[in-house]
PDB file of C-alpha atoms in Angstrom:
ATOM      1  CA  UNK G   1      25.152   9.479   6.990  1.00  0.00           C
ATOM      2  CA  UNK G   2      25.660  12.899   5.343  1.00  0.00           C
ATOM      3  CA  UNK G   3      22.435  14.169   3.320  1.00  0.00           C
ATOM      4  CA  UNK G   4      19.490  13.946   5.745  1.00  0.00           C
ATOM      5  CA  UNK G   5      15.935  14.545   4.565  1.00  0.00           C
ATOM      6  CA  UNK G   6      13.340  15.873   7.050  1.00  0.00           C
ATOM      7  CA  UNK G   7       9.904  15.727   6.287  1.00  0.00           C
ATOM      8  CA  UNK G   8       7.541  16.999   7.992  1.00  0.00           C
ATOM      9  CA  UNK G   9       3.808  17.365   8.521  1.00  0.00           C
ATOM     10  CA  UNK G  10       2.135  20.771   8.381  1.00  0.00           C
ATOM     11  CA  UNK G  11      -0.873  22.126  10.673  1.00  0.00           C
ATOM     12  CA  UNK G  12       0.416  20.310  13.701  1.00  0.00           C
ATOM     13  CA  UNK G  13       1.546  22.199  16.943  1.00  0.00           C
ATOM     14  CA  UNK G  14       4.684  20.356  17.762  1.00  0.00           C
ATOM     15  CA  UNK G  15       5.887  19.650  14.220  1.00  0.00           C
ATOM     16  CA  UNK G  16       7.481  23.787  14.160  1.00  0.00           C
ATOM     17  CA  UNK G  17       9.307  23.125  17.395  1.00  0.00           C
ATOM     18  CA  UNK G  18      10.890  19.797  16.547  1.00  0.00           C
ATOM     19  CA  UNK G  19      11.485  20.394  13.410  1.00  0.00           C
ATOM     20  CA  UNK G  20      13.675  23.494  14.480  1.00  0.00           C
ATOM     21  CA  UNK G  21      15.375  21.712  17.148  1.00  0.00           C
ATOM     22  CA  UNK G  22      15.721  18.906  14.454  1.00  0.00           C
ATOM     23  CA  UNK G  23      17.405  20.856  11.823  1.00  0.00           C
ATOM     24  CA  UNK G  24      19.849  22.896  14.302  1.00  0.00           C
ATOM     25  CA  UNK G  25      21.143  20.128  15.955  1.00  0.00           C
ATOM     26  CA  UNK G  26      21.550  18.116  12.478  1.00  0.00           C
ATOM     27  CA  UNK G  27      23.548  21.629  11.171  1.00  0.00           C
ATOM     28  CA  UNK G  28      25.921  21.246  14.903  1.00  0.00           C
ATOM     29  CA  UNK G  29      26.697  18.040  13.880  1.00  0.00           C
ATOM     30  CA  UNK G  30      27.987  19.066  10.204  1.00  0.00           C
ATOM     31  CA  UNK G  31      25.373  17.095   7.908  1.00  0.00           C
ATOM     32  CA  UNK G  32      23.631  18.095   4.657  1.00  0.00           C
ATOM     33  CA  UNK G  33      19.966  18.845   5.218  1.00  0.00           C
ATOM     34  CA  UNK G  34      17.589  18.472   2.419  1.00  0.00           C
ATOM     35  CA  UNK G  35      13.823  19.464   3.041  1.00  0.00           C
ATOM     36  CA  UNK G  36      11.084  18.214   1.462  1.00  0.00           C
ATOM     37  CA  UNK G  37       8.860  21.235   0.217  1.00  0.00           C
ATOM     38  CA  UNK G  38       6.472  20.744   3.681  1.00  0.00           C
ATOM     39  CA  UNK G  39       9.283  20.795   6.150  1.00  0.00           C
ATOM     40  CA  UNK G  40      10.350  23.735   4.111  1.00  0.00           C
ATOM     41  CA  UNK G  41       7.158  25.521   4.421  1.00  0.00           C
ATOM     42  CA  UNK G  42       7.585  24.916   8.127  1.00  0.00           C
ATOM     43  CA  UNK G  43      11.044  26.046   8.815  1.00  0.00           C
ATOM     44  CA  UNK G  44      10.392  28.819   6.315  1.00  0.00           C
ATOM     45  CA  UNK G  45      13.966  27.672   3.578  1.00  0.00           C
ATOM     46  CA  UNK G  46      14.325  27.076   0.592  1.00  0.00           C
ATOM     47  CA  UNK G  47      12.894  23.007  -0.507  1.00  0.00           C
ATOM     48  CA  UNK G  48      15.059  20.768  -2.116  1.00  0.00           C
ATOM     49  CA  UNK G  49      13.465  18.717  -5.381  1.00  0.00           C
ATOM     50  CA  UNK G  50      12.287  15.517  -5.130  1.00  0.00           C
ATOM     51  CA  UNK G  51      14.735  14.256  -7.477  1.00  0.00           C
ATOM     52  CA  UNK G  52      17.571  15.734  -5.347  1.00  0.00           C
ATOM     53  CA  UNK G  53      15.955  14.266  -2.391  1.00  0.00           C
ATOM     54  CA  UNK G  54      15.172  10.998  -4.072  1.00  0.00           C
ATOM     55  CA  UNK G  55      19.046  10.755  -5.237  1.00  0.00           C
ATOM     56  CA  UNK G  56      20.778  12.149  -2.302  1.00  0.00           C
ATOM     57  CA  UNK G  57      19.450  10.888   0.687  1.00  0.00           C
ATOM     58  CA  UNK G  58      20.975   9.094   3.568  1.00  0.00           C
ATOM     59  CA  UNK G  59      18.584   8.903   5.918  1.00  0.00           C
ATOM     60  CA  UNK G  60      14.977  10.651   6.018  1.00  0.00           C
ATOM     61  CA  UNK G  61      13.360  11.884   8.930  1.00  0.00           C
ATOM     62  CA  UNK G  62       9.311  11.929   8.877  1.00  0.00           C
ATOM     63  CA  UNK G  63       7.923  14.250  11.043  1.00  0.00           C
ATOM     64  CA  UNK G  64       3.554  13.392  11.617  1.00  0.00           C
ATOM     65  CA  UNK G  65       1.884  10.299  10.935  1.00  0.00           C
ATOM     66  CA  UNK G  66       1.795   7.137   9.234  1.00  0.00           C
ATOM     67  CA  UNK G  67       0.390   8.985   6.301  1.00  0.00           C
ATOM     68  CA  UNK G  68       3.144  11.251   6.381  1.00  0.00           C
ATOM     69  CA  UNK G  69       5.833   8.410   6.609  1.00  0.00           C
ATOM     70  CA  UNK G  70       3.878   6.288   3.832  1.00  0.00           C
ATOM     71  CA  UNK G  71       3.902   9.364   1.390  1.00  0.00           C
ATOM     72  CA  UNK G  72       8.029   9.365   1.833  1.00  0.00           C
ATOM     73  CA  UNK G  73       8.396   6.324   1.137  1.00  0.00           C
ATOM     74  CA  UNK G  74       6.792   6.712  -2.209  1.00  0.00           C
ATOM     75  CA  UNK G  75       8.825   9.401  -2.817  1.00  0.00           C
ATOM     76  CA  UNK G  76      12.010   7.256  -3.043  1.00  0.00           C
ATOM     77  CA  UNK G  77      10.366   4.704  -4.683  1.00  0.00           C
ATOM     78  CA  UNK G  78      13.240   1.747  -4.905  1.00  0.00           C
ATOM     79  CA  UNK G  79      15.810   3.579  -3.077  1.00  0.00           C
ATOM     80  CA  UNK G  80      17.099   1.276   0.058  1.00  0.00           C
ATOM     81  CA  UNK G  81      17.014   4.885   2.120  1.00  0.00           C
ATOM     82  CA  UNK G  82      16.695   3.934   6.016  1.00  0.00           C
ATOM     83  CA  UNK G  83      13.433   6.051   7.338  1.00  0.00           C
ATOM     84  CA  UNK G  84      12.601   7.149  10.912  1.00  0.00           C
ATOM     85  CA  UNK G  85       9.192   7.753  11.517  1.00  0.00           C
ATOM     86  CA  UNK G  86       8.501  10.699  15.366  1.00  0.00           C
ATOM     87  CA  UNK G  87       4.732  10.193  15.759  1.00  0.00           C
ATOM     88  CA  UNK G  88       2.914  13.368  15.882  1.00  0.00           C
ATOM     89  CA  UNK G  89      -0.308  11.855  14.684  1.00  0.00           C
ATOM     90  CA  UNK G  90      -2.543   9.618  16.671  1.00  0.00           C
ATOM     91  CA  UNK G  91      -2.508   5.915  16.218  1.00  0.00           C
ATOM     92  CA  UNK G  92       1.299   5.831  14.568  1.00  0.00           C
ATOM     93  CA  UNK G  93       1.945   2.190  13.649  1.00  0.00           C
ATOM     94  CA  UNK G  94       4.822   3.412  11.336  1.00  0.00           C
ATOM     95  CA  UNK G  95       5.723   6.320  13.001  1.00  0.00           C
ATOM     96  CA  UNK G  96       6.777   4.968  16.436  1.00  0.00           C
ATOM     97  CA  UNK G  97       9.398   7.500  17.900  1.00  0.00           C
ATOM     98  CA  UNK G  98       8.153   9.401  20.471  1.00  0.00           C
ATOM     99  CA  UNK G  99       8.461  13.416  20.326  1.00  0.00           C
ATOM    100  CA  UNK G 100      10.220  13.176  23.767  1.00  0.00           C
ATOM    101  CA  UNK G 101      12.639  10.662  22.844  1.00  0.00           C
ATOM    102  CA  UNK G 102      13.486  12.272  19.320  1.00  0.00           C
ATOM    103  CA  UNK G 103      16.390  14.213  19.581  1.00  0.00           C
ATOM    104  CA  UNK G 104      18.030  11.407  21.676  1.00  0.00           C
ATOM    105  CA  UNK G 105      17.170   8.757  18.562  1.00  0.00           C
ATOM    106  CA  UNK G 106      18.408  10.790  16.404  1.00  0.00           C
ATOM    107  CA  UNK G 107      22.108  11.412  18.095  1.00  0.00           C
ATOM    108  CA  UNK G 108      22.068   7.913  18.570  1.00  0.00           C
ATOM    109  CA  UNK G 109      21.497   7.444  14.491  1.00  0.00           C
ATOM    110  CA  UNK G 110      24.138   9.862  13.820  1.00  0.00           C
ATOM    111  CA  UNK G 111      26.594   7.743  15.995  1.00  0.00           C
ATOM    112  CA  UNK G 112      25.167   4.675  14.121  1.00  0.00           C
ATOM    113  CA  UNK G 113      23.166   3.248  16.777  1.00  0.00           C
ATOM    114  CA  UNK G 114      20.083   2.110  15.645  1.00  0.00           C
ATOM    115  CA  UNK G 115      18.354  -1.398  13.969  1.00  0.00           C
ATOM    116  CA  UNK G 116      15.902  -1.471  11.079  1.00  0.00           C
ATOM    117  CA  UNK G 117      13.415  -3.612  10.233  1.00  0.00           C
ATOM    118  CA  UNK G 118      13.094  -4.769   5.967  1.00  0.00           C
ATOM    119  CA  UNK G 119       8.987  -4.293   5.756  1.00  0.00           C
ATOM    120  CA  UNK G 120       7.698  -5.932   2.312  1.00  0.00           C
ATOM    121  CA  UNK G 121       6.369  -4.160  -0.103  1.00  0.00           C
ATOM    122  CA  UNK G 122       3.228  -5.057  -2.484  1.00  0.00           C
ATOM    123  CA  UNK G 123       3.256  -4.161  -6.172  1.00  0.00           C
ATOM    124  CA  UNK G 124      -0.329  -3.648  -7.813  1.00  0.00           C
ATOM    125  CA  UNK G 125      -1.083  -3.278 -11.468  1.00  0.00           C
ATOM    126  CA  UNK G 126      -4.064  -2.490 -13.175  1.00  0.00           C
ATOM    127  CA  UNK G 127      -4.657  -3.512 -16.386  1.00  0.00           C
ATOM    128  CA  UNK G 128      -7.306  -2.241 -18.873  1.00  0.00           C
ATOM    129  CA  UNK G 129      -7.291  -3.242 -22.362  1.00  0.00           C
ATOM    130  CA  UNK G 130      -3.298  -1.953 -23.772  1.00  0.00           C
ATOM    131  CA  UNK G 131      -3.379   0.714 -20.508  1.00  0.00           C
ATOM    132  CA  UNK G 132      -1.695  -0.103 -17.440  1.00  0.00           C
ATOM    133  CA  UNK G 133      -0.893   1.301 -13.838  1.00  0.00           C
ATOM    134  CA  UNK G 134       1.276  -0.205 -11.568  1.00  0.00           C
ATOM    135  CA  UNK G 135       2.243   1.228  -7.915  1.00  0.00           C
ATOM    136  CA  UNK G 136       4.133  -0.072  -4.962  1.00  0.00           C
ATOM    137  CA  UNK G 137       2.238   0.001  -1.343  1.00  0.00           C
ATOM    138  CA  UNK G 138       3.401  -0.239   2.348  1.00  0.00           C
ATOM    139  CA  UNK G 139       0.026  -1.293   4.207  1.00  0.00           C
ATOM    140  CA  UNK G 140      -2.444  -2.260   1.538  1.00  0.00           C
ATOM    141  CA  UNK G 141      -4.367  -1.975  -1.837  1.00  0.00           C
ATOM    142  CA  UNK G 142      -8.357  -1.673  -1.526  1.00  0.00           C
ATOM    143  CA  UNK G 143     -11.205  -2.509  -4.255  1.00  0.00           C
ATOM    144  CA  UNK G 144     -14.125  -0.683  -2.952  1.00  0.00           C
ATOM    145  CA  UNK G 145     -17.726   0.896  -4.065  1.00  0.00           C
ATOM    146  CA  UNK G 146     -18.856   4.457  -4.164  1.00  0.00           C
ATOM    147  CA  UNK G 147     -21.698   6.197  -2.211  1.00  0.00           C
ATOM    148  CA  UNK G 148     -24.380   4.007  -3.745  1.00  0.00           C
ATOM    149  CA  UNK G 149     -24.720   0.961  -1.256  1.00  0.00           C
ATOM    150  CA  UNK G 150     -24.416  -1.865  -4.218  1.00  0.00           C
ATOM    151  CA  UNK G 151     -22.016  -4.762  -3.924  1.00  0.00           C
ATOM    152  CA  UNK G 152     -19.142  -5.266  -6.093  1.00  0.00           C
ATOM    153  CA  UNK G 153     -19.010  -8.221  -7.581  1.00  0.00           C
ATOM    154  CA  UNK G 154     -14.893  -9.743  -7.833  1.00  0.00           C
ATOM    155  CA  UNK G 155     -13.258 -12.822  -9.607  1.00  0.00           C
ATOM    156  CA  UNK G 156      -9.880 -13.520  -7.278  1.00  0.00           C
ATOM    157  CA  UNK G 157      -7.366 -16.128  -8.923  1.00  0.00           C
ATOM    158  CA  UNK G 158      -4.044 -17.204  -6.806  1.00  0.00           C
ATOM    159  CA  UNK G 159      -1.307 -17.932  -9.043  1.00  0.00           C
ATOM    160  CA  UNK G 160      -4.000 -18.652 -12.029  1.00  0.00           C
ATOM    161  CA  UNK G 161      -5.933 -21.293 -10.075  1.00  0.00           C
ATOM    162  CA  UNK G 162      -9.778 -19.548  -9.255  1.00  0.00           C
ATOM    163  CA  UNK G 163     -10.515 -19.186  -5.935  1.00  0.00           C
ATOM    164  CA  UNK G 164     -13.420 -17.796  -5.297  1.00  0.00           C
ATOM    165  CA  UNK G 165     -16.361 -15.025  -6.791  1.00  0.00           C
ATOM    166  CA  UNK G 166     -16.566 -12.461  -3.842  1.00  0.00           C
ATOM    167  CA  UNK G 167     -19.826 -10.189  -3.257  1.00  0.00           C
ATOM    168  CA  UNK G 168     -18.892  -7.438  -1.117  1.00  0.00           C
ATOM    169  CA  UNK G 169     -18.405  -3.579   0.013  1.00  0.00           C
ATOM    170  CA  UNK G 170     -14.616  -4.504  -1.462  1.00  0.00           C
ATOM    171  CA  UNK G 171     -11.762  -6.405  -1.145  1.00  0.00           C
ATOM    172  CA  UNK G 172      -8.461  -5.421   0.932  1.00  0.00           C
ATOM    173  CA  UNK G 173      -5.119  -6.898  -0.141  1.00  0.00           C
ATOM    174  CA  UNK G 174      -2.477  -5.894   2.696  1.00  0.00           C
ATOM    175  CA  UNK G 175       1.146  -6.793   3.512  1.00  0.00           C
ATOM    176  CA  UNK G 176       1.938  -7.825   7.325  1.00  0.00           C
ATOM    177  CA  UNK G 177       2.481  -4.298   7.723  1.00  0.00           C
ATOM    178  CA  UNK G 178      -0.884  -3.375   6.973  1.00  0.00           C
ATOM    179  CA  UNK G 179      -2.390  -6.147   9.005  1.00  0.00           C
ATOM    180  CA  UNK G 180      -3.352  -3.287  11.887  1.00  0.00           C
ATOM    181  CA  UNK G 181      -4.378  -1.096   9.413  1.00  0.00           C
ATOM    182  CA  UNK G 182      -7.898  -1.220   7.271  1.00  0.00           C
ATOM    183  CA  UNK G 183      -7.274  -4.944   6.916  1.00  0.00           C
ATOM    184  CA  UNK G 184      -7.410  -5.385  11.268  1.00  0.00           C
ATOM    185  CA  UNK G 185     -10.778  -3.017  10.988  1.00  0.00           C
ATOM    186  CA  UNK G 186     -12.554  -4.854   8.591  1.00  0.00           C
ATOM    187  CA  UNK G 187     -12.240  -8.725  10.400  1.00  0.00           C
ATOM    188  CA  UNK G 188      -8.339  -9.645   9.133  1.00  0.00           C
ATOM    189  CA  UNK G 189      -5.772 -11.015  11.524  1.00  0.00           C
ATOM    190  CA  UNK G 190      -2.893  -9.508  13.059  1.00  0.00           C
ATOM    191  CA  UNK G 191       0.410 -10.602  11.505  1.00  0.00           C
ATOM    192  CA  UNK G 192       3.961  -9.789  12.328  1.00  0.00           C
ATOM    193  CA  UNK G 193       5.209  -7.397   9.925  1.00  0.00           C
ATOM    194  CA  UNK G 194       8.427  -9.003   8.945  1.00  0.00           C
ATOM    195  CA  UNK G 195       6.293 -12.273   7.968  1.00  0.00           C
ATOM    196  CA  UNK G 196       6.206 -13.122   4.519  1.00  0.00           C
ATOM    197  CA  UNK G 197       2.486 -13.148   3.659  1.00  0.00           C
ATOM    198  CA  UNK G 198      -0.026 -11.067   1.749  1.00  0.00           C
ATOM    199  CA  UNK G 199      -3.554 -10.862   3.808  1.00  0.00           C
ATOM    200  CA  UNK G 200      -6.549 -11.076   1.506  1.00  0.00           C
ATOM    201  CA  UNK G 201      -9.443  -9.333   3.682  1.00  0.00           C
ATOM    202  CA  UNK G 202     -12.954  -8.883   1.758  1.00  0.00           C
ATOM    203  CA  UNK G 203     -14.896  -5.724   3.235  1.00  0.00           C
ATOM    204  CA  UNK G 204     -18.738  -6.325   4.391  1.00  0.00           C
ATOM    205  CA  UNK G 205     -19.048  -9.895   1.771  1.00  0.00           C
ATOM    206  CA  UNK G 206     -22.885 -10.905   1.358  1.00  0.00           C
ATOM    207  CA  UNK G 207     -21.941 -14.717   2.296  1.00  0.00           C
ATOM    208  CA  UNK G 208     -20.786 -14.727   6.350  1.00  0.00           C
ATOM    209  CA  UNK G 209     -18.198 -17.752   4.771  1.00  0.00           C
ATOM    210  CA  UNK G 210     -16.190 -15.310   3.069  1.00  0.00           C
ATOM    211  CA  UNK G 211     -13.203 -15.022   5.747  1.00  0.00           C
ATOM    212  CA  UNK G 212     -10.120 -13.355   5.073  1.00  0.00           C
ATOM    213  CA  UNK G 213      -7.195 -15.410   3.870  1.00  0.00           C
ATOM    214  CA  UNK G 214      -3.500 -15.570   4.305  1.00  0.00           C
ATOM    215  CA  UNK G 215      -1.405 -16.756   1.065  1.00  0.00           C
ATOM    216  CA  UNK G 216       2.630 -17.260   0.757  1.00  0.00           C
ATOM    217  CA  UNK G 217       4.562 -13.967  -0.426  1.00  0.00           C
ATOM    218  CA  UNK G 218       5.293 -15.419  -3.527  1.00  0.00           C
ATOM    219  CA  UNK G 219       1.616 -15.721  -4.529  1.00  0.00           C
ATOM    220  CA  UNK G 220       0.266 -13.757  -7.281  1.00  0.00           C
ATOM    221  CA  UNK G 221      -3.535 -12.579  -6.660  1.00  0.00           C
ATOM    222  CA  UNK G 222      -5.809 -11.694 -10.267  1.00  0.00           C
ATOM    223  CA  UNK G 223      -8.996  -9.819  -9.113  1.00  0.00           C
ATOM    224  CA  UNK G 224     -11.101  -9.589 -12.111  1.00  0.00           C
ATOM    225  CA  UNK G 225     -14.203  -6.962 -11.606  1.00  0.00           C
ATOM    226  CA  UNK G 226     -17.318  -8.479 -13.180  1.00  0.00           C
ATOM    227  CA  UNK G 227     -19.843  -5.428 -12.024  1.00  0.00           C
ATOM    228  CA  UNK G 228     -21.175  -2.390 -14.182  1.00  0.00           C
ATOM    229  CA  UNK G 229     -21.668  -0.330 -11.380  1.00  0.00           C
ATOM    230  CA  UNK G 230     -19.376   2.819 -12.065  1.00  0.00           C
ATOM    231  CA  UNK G 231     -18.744   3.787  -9.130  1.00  0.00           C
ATOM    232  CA  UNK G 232     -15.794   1.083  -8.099  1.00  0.00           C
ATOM    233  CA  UNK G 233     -12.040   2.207  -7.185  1.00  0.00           C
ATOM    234  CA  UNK G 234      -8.864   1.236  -6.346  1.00  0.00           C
ATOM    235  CA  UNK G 235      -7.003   2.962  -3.805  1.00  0.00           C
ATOM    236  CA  UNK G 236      -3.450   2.820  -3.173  1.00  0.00           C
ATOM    237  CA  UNK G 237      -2.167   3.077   0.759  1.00  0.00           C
ATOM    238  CA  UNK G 238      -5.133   5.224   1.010  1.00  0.00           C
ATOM    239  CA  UNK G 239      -3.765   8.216  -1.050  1.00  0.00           C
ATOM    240  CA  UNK G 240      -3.455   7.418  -4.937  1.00  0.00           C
ATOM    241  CA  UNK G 241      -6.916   6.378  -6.639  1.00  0.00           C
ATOM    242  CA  UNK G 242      -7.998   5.330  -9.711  1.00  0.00           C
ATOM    243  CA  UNK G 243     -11.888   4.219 -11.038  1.00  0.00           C
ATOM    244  CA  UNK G 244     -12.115   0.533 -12.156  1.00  0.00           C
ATOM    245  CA  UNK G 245     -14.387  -0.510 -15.012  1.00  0.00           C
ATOM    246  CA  UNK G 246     -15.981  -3.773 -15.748  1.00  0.00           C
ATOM    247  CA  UNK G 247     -13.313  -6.767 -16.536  1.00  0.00           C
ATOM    248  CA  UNK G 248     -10.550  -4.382 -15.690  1.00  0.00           C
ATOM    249  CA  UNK G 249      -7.621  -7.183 -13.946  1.00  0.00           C
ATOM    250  CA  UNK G 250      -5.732  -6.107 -11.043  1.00  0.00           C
ATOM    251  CA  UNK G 251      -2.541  -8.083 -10.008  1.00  0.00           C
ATOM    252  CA  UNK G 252      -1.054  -7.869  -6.971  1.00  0.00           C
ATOM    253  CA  UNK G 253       2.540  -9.617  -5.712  1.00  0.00           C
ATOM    254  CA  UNK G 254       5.551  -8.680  -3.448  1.00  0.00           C
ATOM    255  CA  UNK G 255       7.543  -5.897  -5.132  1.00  0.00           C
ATOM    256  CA  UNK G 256      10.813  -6.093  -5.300  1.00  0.00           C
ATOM    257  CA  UNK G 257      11.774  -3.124  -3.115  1.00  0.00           C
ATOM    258  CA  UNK G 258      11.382  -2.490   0.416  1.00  0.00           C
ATOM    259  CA  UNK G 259      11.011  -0.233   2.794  1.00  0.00           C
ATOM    260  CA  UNK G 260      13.696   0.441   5.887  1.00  0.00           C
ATOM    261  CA  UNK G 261      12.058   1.370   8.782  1.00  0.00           C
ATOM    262  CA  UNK G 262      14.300   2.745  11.933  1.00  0.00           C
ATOM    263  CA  UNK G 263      12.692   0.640  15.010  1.00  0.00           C
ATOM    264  CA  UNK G 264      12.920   1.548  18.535  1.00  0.00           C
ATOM    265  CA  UNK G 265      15.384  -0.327  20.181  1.00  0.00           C
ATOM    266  CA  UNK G 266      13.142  -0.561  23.859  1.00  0.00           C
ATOM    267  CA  UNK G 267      10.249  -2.149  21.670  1.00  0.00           C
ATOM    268  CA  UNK G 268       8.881  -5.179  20.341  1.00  0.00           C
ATOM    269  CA  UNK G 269       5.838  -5.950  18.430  1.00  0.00           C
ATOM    270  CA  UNK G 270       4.102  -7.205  21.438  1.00  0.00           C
ATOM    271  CA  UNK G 271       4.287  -3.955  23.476  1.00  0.00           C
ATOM    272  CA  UNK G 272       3.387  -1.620  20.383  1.00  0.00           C
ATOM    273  CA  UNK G 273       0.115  -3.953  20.252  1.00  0.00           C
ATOM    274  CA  UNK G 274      -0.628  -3.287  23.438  1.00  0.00           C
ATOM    275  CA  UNK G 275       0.278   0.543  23.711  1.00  0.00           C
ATOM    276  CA  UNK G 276      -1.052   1.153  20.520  1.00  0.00           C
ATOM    277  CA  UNK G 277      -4.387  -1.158  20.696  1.00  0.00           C
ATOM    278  CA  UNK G 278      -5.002  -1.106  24.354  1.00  0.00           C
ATOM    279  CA  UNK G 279      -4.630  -4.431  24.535  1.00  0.00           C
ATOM    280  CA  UNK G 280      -5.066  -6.101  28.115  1.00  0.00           C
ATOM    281  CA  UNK G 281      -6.725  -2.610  29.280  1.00  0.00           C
ATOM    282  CA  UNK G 282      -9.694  -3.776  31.800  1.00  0.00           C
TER     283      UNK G 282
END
């Protein structure tokens, strides 16, 4: 690993330090360092493109939160880059280095000790009339209403057979990674995140029956939005949006790409649960 990427999260009080520490001991040991234009605001150099970054890099190292590590991953797209994620946010799912154990991760990375886990990825599409939108997601993709408290009204098909009209606040379609995300908050199960699955979590429904529902990986889901209301969106991972108009189809399946992410080797899933959700605590 050559070209390194740092990325890092502005407005936080340890992301200046690391990051300096960071870059000089990635320049001692001889690698190319590209910065994404916030890690270059930080260290105060000169930003690489994203193209150049996109192209280039090797390995990418996300400074700040899981919002910080989802927005690199949509910055290389389909690129099978390997991503380490040093938490300097709160929850940090994603991001689950440590600041005190960074520096040693990293030399261990540079001496090509390290594992990575292959998260799946979601691919949504929106299609209205001859326009269409289509974006890849880590965690999830979420139908939801405006300020006005009105129910949306949803047609969901699975693989073309109907399953069910839903009546709610929204609808959340998550990967396993995104179980513990919005999906865990609004009712939806916990799932490992290298399971193959997609989690199909409605948001406040108007009938208690409406449960979430786990379907295969190789499902396709059709949401069909039979409301007038205008005020209904889509969000992507919680950072791209777009409004939704009556009979508007969304279709959601497993993209083809996936994301790398660099996993602590003293960890399992078990003990991030309970670090990161208190589990057990009395």
């Amino acid at each position: 690993m050559n070209n390194i990427t740092l990325i890092v999260k502005p407005h936080s009080e340890a992301a200046k330090p690391l990051a300096e520490q960071i870059y000089t001991l990635l320049k001692e040991k001889g690698k190319n360092i590209l910065l994404e234009k916030r890690a270059a605001g930080v260290l105060n150099l000169p930003e690489n493109s994203a193209k150049e970054i996109k192209e280039k890099s090797e390995l990418i190292i996300v400074l700040g939160g899981d919002g910080t590590l989802i927005s690199a991953i949509r910055l290389v797209e389909d690129k099978d880059i390997p991503i380490l994620g040093i938490n300097l946010g709160r929850l940090g799912f994603l991001t689950e280095t440590k600041v005190e154990e960074a520096i040693q991760v990293i030399e261990n990375i540079i001496e090509d000790n390290f594992r990575c886990e292959q998260r799946m990825k979601l691919n949504g599409k929106i299609v209205n009339g001859e326009a269409e939108f289509s974006m890849d997601v880590l965690n999830d993709i979420v139908i939801h209403k405006g300020a006005l408290a009105r129910i949306i009204e949803m047609d969901v098909f699975i693989d073309n057979m109907f399953v069910n009209t839903y009546r709610a606040d929204g609808l959340i379609i998550a990967t396993p990674t995104g179980s513990t995300a919005y999906s865990l908050a609004a009712g939806g199960p916990i799932v490992i995140p290298t399971m193959n699955s997609i989690l199909i979590t409605p948001i406040c429904p108007h009938s208690l029956t409406h449960r979430p529902v786990v379907v295969p990986d190789n499902s396709e889901i059709k949401i069909i939005i039979k409301s007038e209301d205008e005020k209904i969106f889509i969000t992507f991972d919680g950072q791209i949006g777009k409004k939704l108009e009556k009979n508007d189809e969304i279709i959601i399946k497993k993209s083809k790409n996936y994301a790398r992410l660099i996993i602590p080797k003293n960890r399992n899933y078990y003990s991030l649960l309970r670090e990161k959700l208190h589990w057990g605590d009395k």
